[in-house]
Short mmCIF file of C-alpha atoms in Angstrom, two decimals:
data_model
loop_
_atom_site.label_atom_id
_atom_site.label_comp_id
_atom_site.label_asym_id
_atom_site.label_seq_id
_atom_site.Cartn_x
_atom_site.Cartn_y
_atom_site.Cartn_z
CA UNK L 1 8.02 50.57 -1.96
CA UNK L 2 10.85 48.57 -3.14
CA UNK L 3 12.04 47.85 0.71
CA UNK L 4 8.46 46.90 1.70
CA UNK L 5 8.07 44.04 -1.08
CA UNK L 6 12.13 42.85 -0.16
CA UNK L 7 11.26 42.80 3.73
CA UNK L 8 8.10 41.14 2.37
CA UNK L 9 9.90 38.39 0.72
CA UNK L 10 12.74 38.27 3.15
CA UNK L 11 10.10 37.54 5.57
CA UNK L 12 8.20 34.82 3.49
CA UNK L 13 11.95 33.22 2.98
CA UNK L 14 12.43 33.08 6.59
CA UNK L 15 9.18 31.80 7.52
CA UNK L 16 9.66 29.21 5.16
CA UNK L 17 13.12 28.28 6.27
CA UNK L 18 11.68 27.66 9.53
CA UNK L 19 8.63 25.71 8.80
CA UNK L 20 11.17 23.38 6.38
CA UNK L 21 13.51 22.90 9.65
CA UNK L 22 10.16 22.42 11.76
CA UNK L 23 9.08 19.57 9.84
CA UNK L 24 12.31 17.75 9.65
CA UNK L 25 13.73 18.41 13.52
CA UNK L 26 10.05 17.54 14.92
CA UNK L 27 9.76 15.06 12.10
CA UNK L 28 6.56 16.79 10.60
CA UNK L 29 6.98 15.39 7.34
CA UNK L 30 6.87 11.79 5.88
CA UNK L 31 7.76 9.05 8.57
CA UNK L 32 10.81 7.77 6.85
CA UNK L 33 12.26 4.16 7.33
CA UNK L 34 15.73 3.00 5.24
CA UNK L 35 15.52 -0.75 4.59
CA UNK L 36 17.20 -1.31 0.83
CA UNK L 37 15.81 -4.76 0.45
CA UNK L 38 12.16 -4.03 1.28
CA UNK L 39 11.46 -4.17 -2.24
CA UNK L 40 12.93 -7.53 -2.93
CA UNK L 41 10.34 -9.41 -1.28
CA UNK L 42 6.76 -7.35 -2.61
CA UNK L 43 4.31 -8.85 -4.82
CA UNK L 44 1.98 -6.92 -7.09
CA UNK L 45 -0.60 -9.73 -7.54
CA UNK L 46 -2.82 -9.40 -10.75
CA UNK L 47 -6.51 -8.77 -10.63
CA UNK L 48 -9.23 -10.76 -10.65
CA UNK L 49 -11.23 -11.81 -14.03
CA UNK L 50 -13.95 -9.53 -13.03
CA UNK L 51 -11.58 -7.11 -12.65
CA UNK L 52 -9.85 -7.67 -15.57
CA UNK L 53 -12.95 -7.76 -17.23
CA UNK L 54 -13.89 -4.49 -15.94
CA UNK L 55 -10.63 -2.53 -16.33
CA UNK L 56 -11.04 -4.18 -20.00
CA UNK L 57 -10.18 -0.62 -21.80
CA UNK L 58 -7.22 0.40 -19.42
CA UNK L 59 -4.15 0.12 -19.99
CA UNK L 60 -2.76 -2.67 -17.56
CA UNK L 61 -1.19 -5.18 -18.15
CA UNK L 62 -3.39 -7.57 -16.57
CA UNK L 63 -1.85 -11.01 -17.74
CA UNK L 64 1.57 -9.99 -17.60
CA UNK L 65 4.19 -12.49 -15.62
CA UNK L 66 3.58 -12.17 -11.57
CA UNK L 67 4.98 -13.86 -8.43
CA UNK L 68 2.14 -14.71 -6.50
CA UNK L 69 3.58 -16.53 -3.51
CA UNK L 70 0.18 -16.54 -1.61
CA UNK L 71 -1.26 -18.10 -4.61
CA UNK L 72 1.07 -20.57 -4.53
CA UNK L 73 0.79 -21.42 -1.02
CA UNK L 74 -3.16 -21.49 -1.30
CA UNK L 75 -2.52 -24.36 -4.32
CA UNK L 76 -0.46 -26.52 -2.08
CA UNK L 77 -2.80 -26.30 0.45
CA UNK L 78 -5.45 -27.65 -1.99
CA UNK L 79 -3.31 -30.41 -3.18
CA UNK L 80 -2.01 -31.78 0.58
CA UNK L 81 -5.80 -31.75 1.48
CA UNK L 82 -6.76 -34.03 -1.69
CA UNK L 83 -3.76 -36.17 -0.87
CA UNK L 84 -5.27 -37.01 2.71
CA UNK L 85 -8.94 -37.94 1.01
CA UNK L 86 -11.71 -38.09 3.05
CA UNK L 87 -10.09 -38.55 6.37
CA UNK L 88 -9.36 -35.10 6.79
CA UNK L 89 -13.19 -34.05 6.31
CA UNK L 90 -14.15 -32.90 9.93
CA UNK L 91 -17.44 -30.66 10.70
CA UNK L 92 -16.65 -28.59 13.08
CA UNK L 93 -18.85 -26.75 15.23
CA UNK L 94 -18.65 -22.68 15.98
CA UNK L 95 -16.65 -23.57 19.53
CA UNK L 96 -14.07 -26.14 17.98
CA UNK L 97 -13.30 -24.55 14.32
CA UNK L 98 -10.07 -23.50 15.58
CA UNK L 99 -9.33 -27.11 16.80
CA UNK L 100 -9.97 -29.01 13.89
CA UNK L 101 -6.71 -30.97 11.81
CA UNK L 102 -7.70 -28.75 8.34
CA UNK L 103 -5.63 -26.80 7.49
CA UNK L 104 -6.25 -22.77 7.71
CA UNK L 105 -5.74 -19.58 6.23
CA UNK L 106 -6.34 -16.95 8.46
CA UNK L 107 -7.01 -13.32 7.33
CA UNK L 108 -6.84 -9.77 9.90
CA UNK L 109 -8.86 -6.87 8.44
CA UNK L 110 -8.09 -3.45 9.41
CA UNK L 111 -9.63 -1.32 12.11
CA UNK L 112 -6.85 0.84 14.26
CA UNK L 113 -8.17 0.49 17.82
CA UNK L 114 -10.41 -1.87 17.00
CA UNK L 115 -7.03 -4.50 16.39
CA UNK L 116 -7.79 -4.50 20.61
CA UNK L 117 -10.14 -7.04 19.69
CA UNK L 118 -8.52 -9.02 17.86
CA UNK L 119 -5.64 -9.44 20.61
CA UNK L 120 -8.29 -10.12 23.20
CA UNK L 121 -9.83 -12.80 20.93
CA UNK L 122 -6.42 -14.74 20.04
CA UNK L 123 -5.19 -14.41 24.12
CA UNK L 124 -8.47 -15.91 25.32
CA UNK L 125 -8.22 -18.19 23.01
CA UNK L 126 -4.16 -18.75 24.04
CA UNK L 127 -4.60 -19.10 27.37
CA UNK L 128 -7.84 -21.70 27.02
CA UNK L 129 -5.41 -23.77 24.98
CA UNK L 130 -3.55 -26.63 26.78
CA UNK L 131 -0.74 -26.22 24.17
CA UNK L 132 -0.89 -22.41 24.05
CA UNK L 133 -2.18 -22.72 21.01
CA UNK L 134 -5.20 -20.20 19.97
CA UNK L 135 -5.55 -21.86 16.54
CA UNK L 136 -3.89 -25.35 14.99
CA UNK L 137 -2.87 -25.45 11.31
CA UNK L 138 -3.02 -22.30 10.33
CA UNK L 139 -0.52 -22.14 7.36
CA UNK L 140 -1.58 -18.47 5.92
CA UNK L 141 -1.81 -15.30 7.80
CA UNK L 142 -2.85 -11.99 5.79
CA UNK L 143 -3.08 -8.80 7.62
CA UNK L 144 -4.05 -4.74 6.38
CA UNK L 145 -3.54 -1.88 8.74
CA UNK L 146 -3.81 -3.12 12.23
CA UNK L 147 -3.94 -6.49 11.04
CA UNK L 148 -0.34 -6.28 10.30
CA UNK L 149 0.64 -6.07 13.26
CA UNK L 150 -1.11 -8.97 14.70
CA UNK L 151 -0.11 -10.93 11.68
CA UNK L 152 3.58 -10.53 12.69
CA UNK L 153 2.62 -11.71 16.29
CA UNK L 154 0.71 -14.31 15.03
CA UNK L 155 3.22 -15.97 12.73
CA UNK L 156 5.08 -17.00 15.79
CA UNK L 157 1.40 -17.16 18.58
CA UNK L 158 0.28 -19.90 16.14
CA UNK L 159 3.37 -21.50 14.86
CA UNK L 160 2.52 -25.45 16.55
CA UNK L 161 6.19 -25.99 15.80
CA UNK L 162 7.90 -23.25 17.72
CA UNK L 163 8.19 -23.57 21.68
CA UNK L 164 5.35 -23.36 24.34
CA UNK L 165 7.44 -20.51 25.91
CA UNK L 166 7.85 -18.45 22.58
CA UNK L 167 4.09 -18.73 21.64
CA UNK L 168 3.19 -17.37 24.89
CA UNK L 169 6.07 -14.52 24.52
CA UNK L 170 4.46 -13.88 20.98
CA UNK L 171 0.98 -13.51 22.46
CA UNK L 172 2.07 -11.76 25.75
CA UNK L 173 3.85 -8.97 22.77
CA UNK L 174 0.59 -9.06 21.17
CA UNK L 175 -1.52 -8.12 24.27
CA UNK L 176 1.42 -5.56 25.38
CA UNK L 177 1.03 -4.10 22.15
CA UNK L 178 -3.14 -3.12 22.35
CA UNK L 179 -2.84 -1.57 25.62
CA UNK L 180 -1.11 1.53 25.58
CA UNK L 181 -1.42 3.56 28.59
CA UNK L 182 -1.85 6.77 26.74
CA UNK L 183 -2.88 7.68 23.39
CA UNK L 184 0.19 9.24 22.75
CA UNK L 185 1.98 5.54 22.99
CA UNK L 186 1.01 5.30 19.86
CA UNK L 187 0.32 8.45 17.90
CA UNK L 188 0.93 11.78 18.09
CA UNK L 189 -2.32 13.25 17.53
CA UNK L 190 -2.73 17.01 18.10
CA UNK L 191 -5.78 17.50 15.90
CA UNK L 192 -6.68 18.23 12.37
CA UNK L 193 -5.41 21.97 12.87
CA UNK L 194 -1.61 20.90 12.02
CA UNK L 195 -2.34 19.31 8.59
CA UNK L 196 -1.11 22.17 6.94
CA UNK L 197 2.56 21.77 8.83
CA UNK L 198 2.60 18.22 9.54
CA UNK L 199 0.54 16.76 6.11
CA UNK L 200 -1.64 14.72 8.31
CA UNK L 201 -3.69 14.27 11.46
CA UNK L 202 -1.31 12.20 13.69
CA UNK L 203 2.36 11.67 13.71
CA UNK L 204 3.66 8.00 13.41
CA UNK L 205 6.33 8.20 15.49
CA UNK L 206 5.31 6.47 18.30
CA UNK L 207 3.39 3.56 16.68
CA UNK L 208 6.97 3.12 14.77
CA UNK L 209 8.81 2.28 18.34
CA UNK L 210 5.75 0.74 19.42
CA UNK L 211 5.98 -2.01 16.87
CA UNK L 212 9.67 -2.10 17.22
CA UNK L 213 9.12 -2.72 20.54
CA UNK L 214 6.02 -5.22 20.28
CA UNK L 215 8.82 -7.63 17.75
CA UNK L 216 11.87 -6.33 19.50
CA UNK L 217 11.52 -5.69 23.28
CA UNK L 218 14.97 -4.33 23.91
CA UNK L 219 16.61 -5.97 21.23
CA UNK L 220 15.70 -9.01 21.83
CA UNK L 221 15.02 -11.23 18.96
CA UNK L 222 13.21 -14.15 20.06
CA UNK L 223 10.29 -13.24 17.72
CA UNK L 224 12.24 -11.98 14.82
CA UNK L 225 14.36 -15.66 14.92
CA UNK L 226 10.60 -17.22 15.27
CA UNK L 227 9.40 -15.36 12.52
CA UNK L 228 12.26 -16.72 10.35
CA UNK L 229 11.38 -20.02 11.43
CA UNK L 230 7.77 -20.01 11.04
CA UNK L 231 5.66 -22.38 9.70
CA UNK L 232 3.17 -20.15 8.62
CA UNK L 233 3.12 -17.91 5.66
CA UNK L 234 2.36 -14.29 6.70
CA UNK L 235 1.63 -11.91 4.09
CA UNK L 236 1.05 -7.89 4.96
CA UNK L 237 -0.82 -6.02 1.83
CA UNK L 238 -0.50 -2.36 1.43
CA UNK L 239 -0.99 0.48 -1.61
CA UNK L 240 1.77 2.31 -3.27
CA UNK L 241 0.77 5.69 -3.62
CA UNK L 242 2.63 6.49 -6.99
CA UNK L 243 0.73 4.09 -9.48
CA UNK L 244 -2.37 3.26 -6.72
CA UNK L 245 -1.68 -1.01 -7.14
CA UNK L 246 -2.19 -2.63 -4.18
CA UNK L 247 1.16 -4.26 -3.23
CA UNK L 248 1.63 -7.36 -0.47
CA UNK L 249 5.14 -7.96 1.44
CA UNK L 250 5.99 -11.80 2.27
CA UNK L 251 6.73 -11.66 5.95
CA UNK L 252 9.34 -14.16 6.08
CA UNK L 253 11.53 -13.50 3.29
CA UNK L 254 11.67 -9.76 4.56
CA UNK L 255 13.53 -11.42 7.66
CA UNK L 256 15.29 -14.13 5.67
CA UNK L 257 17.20 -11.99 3.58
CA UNK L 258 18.09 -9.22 5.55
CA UNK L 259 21.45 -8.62 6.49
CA UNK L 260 21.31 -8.78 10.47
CA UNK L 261 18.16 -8.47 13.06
CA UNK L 262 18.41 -4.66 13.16
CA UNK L 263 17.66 -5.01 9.36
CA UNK L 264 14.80 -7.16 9.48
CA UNK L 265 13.22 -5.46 12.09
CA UNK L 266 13.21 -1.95 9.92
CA UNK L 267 11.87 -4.09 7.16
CA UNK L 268 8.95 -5.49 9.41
CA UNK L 269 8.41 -2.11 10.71
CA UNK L 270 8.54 -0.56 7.02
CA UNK L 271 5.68 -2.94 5.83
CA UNK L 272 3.35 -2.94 9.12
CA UNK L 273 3.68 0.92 9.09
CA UNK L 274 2.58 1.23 5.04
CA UNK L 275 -0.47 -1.21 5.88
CA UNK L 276 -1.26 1.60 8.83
CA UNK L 277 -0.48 4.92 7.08
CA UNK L 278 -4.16 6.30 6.35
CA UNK L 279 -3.90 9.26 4.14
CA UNK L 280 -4.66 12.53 6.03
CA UNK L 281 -5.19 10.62 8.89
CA UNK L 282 -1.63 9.28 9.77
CA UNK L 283 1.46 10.65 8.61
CA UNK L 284 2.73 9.37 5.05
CA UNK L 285 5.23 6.63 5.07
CA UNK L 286 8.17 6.17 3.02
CA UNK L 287 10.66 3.47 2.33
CA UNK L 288 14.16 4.90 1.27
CA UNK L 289 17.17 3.06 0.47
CA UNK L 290 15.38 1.41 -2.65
CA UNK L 291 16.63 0.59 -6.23
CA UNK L 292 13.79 1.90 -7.54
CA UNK L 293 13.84 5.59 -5.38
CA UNK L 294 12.06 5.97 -2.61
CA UNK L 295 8.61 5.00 -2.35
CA UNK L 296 5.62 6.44 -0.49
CA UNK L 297 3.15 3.42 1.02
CA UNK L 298 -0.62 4.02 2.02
CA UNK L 299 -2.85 1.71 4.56
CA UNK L 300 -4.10 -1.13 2.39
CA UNK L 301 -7.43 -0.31 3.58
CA UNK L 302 -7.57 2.00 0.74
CA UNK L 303 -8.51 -0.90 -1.34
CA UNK L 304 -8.68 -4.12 0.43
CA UNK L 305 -9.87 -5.38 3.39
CA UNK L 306 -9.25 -8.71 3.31
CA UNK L 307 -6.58 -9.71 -0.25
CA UNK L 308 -7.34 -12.37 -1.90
CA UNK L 309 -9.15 -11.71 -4.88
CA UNK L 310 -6.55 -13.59 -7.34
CA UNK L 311 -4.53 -16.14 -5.32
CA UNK L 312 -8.09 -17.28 -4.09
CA UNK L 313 -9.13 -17.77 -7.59
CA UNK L 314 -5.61 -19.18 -8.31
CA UNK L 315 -7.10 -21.92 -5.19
CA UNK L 316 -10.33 -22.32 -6.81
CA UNK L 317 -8.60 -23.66 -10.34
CA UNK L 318 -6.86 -26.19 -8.00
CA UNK L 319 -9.30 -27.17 -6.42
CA UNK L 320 -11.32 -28.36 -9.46
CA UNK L 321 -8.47 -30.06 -10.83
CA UNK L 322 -8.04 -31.84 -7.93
CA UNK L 323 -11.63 -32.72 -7.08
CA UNK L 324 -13.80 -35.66 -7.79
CA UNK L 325 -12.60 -38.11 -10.33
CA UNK L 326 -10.18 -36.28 -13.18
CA UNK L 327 -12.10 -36.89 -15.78
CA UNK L 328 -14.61 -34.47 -14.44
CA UNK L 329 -14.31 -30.81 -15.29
CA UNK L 330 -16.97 -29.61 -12.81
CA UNK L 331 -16.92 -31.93 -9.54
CA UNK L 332 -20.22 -31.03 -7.39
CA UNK L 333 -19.86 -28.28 -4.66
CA UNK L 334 -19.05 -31.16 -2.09
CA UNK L 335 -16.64 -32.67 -3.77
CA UNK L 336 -14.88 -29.38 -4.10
CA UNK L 337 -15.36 -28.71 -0.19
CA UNK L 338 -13.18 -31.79 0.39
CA UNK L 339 -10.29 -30.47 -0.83
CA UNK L 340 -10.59 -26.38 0.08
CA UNK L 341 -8.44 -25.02 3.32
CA UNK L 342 -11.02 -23.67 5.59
CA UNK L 343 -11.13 -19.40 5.84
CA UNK L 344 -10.96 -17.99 9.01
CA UNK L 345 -11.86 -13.90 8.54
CA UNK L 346 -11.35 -11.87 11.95
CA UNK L 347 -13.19 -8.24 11.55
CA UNK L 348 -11.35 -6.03 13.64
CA UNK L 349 -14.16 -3.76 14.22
CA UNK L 350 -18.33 -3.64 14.33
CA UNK L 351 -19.92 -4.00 10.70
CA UNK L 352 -22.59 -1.40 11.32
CA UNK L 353 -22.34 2.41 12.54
CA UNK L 354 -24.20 3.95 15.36
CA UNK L 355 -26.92 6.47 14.94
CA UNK L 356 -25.27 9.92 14.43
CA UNK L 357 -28.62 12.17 14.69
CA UNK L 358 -26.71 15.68 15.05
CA UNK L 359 -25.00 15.26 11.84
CA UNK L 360 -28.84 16.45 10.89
CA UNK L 361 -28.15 19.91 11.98
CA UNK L 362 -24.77 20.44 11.17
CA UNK L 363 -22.76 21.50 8.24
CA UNK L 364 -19.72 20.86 9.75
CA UNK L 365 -17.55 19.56 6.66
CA UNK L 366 -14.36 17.74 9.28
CA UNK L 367 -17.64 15.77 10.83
CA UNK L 368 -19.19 15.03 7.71
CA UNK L 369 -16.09 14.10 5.76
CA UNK L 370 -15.05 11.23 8.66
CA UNK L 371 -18.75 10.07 8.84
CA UNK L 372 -18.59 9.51 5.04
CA UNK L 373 -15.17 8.19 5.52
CA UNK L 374 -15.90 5.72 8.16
CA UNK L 375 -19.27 4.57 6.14
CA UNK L 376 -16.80 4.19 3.15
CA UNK L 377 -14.51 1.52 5.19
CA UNK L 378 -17.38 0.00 6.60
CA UNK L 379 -19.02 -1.07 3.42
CA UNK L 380 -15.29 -1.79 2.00
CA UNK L 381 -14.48 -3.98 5.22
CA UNK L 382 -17.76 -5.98 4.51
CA UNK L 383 -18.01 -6.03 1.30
CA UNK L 384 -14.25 -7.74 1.04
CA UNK L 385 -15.43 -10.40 3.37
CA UNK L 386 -18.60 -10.96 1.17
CA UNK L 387 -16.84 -11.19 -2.24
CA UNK L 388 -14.59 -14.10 -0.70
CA UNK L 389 -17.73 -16.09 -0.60
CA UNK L 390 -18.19 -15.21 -4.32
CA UNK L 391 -14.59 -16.59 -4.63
CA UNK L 392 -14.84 -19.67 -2.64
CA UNK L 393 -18.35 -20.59 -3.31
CA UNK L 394 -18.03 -24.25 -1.65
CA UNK L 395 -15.32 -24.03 1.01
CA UNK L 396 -16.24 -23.47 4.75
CA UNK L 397 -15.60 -19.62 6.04
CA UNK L 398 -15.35 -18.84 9.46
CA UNK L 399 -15.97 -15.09 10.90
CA UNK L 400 -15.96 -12.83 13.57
CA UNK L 401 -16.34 -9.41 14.09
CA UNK L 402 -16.86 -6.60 17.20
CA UNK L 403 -20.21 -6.27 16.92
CA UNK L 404 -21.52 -6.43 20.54
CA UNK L 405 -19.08 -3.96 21.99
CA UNK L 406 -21.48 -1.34 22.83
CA UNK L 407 -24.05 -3.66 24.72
CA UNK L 408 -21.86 -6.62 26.43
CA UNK L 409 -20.75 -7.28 30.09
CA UNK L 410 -17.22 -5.53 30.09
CA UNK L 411 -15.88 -7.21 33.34
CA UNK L 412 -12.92 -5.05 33.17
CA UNK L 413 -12.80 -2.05 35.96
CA UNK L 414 -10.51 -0.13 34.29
CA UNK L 415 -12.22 -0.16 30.59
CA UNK L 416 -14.57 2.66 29.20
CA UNK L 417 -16.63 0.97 26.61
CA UNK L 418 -17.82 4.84 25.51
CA UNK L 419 -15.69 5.12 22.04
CA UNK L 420 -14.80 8.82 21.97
CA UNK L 421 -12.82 10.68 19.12
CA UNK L 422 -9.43 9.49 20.12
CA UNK L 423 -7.94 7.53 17.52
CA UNK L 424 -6.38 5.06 20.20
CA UNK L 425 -8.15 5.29 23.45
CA UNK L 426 -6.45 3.11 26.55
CA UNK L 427 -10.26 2.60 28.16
CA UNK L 428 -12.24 2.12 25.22
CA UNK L 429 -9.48 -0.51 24.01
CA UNK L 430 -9.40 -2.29 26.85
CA UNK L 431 -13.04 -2.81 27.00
CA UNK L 432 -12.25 -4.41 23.00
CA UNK L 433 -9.57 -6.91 24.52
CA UNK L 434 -12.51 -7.67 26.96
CA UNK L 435 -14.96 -8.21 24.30
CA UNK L 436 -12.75 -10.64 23.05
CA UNK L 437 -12.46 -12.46 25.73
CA UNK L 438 -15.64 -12.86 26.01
CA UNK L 439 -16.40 -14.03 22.62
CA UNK L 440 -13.83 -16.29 22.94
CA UNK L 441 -15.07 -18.29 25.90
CA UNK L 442 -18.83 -17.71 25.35
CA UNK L 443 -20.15 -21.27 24.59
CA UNK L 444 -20.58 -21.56 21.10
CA UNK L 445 -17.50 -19.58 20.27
CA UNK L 446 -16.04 -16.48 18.57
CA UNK L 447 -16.60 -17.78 14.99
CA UNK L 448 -19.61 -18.39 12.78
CA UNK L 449 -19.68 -20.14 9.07
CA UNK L 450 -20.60 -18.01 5.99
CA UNK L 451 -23.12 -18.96 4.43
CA UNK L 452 -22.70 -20.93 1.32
CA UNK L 453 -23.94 -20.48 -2.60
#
């Protein structure tokens, strides 16, 4: 009896062994990435009043000192526009918002595939440009999940100081980077069945070269040198999974501080990959190399879609100080729209599900847990770009989304506009670039204004 139970747990010890040198040789456990000065350069902005109000018996501290460099930026952007007066007060229509001289804060919601449309969009919009330029004046960028990656691009695509030739580089990288040839370009996804081994869905390890590759095509670093450059502030948000705060990395400082290029790109990769790393979904990411320990990241999506909540409030207090005359505490709604940046929100993904009549008949709890799942984002993703209406009450808002995708003209031979269950599927993405394209050059534009209060 005594030899069965130590063969027993001789066994168990060996099987162990192996599964703990199966995770780390085929990297089956967290996707790791060293970069000691990631930390320097994240921002844990504070919540919003209603928030605060809300959260009123937790313990937070709420009012507690923060950097909030995208609050900062959003105030000077308020105070340059009151400096111009009403020169600088241009009503733009759907087809020229991009064009106009106001200055813009653009913001890239989430959406994994879906980021094909976005890159479709922004190269249409590229190549229609005479400068190469998708978008003048942009001066914030804010990306979650696949939005980081296309902010990253789009720091440098929409820069109007950097060169005509590294713009189109920039937005060539962006294209290259939503049209893999094969899923497994960008994740290795064998199925829900290796959870258990692996901790997730999908291994990362492809989407982390792909990304190195999109920003540093064989070492070179045009774009991280742009990015350094850039006159745009790019801001990636993400959630650290220890205390659940949603966190934000400031793009250019992460590559202004780093030691050499091979530096900056792990720190650029580090912060993309957190916005991207969906629990269960994609494997967990996690920074090393930190004061602080090591730190384990999840997709931003988890609570934002769009981040703003604070630094747009932040805006809002300059903006009524620097409204109407001074004396005035509460300057009329268009007196405040003379001095607010205008919003441009790009939904990487539709804003309504399709019918899913079989999930009538079926218990099935994997089907029925991403069907809740992707409801859950859905109503997040719109809900996010709703609330920044509540926030910016007077200012104009520009949107688009990839609604449409099922029922347009793909003109593309090669795309399969059929979604599937892949998480990245070549066909189905390049029928999303498509989409873009056509949004982009349909004749009253990609964007349309949010309605106001």
């Amino acid at each position: 009896m005594l030899y069965v139970i130590l063969t027993a747990l001789a066994t168990l010890l060996v099987v162990g062994l192996a599964l703990w040198f199966l995770r780390k040789r085929l990297n089956w456990g967290p996707q790791s990435i060293h970069s000691p000065h990631f930390a320097h350069h994240i921002h844990k902005p504070r919540a919003s009043k209603f928030i605060a109000d809300i959260q009123r018996d937790a313990a937070i501290d709420h009012f507690g000192p923060r950097k909030d460099p995208m609050a900062w930026e959003l105030r000077k952007m308020v105070a340059r526009k009151a400096a111009f007066g009403d020169d600088t007060l241009v009503k733009a229509l759907p087809g020229d918002a991009g064009d106009t001289p106001t200055e813009k804060v653009l913001m890239l919601s989430g959406g994994g595939q879906w980021g094909a449309y976005g890159a479709g969009l922004f190269k249409a919009l590229h190549d229609a440009s005479p400068d190469a330029l998708a978008m003048k004046n942009v001066k914030v960028i804010t990306g979650i999940s696949t939005g980081s990656l296309q902010t990253l691009l789009l720091m440098v695509a929409l820069d109007g100081n950097a060169r005509k030739e590294t713009r189109q580089y920039a937005i060539k990288r962006l294209e290259w980077g939503y049209s893999p040839r094969h899923e497994s370009e960008v994740v290795d996804n064998r199925g829900m069945a290796q959870m258990l081994l692996r901790g997730a869905q999908a291994g990362t390890g492809p989407l982390r070269k792909r990304i190195r590759d999109a920003i540093y095509e064989n070492c070179d670093a045009t774009i991280i040198e742009a990015i350094r450059d850039s006159s745009i502030e790019g801001y990636i948000g993400f959630v650290e999974a220890n205390c659940g705060h949603f966190h934000y990395a400031d793009v250019r400082e992460l590559v202004r501080t780093a030691p050499d290029n091979e530096a900056a790109v792990e720190a650029l990769t580090a912060a993309a990959m957190a916005s991207s790393a969906m629990p269960v979904f994609h494997q967990q990411l996690r920074v090393t190399g930190l004061e602080q320990g090591d730190r384990s990241l999840y997709d931003g999506g988890v609570r934002r879609s769009v981040f703003f909540e604070r630094a747009v409030e932040e805006m809002h207090e300059e903006i009524k100080k620097r409204a109407g005359h001074p004396a005035d505490a509460n300057p009329s709604g268009k007196e405040q729209a003379r001095v607010t940046p205008d919003f441009f929100v790009v939904r990487n993904g539709p804003t309504v599900r399709t019918p899913a009549p079989h999930l009538d008949g079926s218990d099935d709890p994997l089907g029925n847990g991403k069907r809740g799942y992707d409801l859950l984002v859905n109503e997040s993703e719109i809900g996010a770009i709703a609330n920044l209406r509540l926030l910016n009450p007077h200012g104009t808002i520009w949107v688009t989304t990839a609604d449409g995708w099922d029922c347009f003209d793909c003109q593309c031979p090669d795309a399969d506009c059929s979604k599937g269950d892949e998480m990245f599927k070549p066909g189905f993405m390049t029928c999303l670039r498509d989409l873009g394209r056509h949004k982009a050059t349909r004749e009253d534009g990609p964007w349309w204004e949010l309605s106001k209060l």
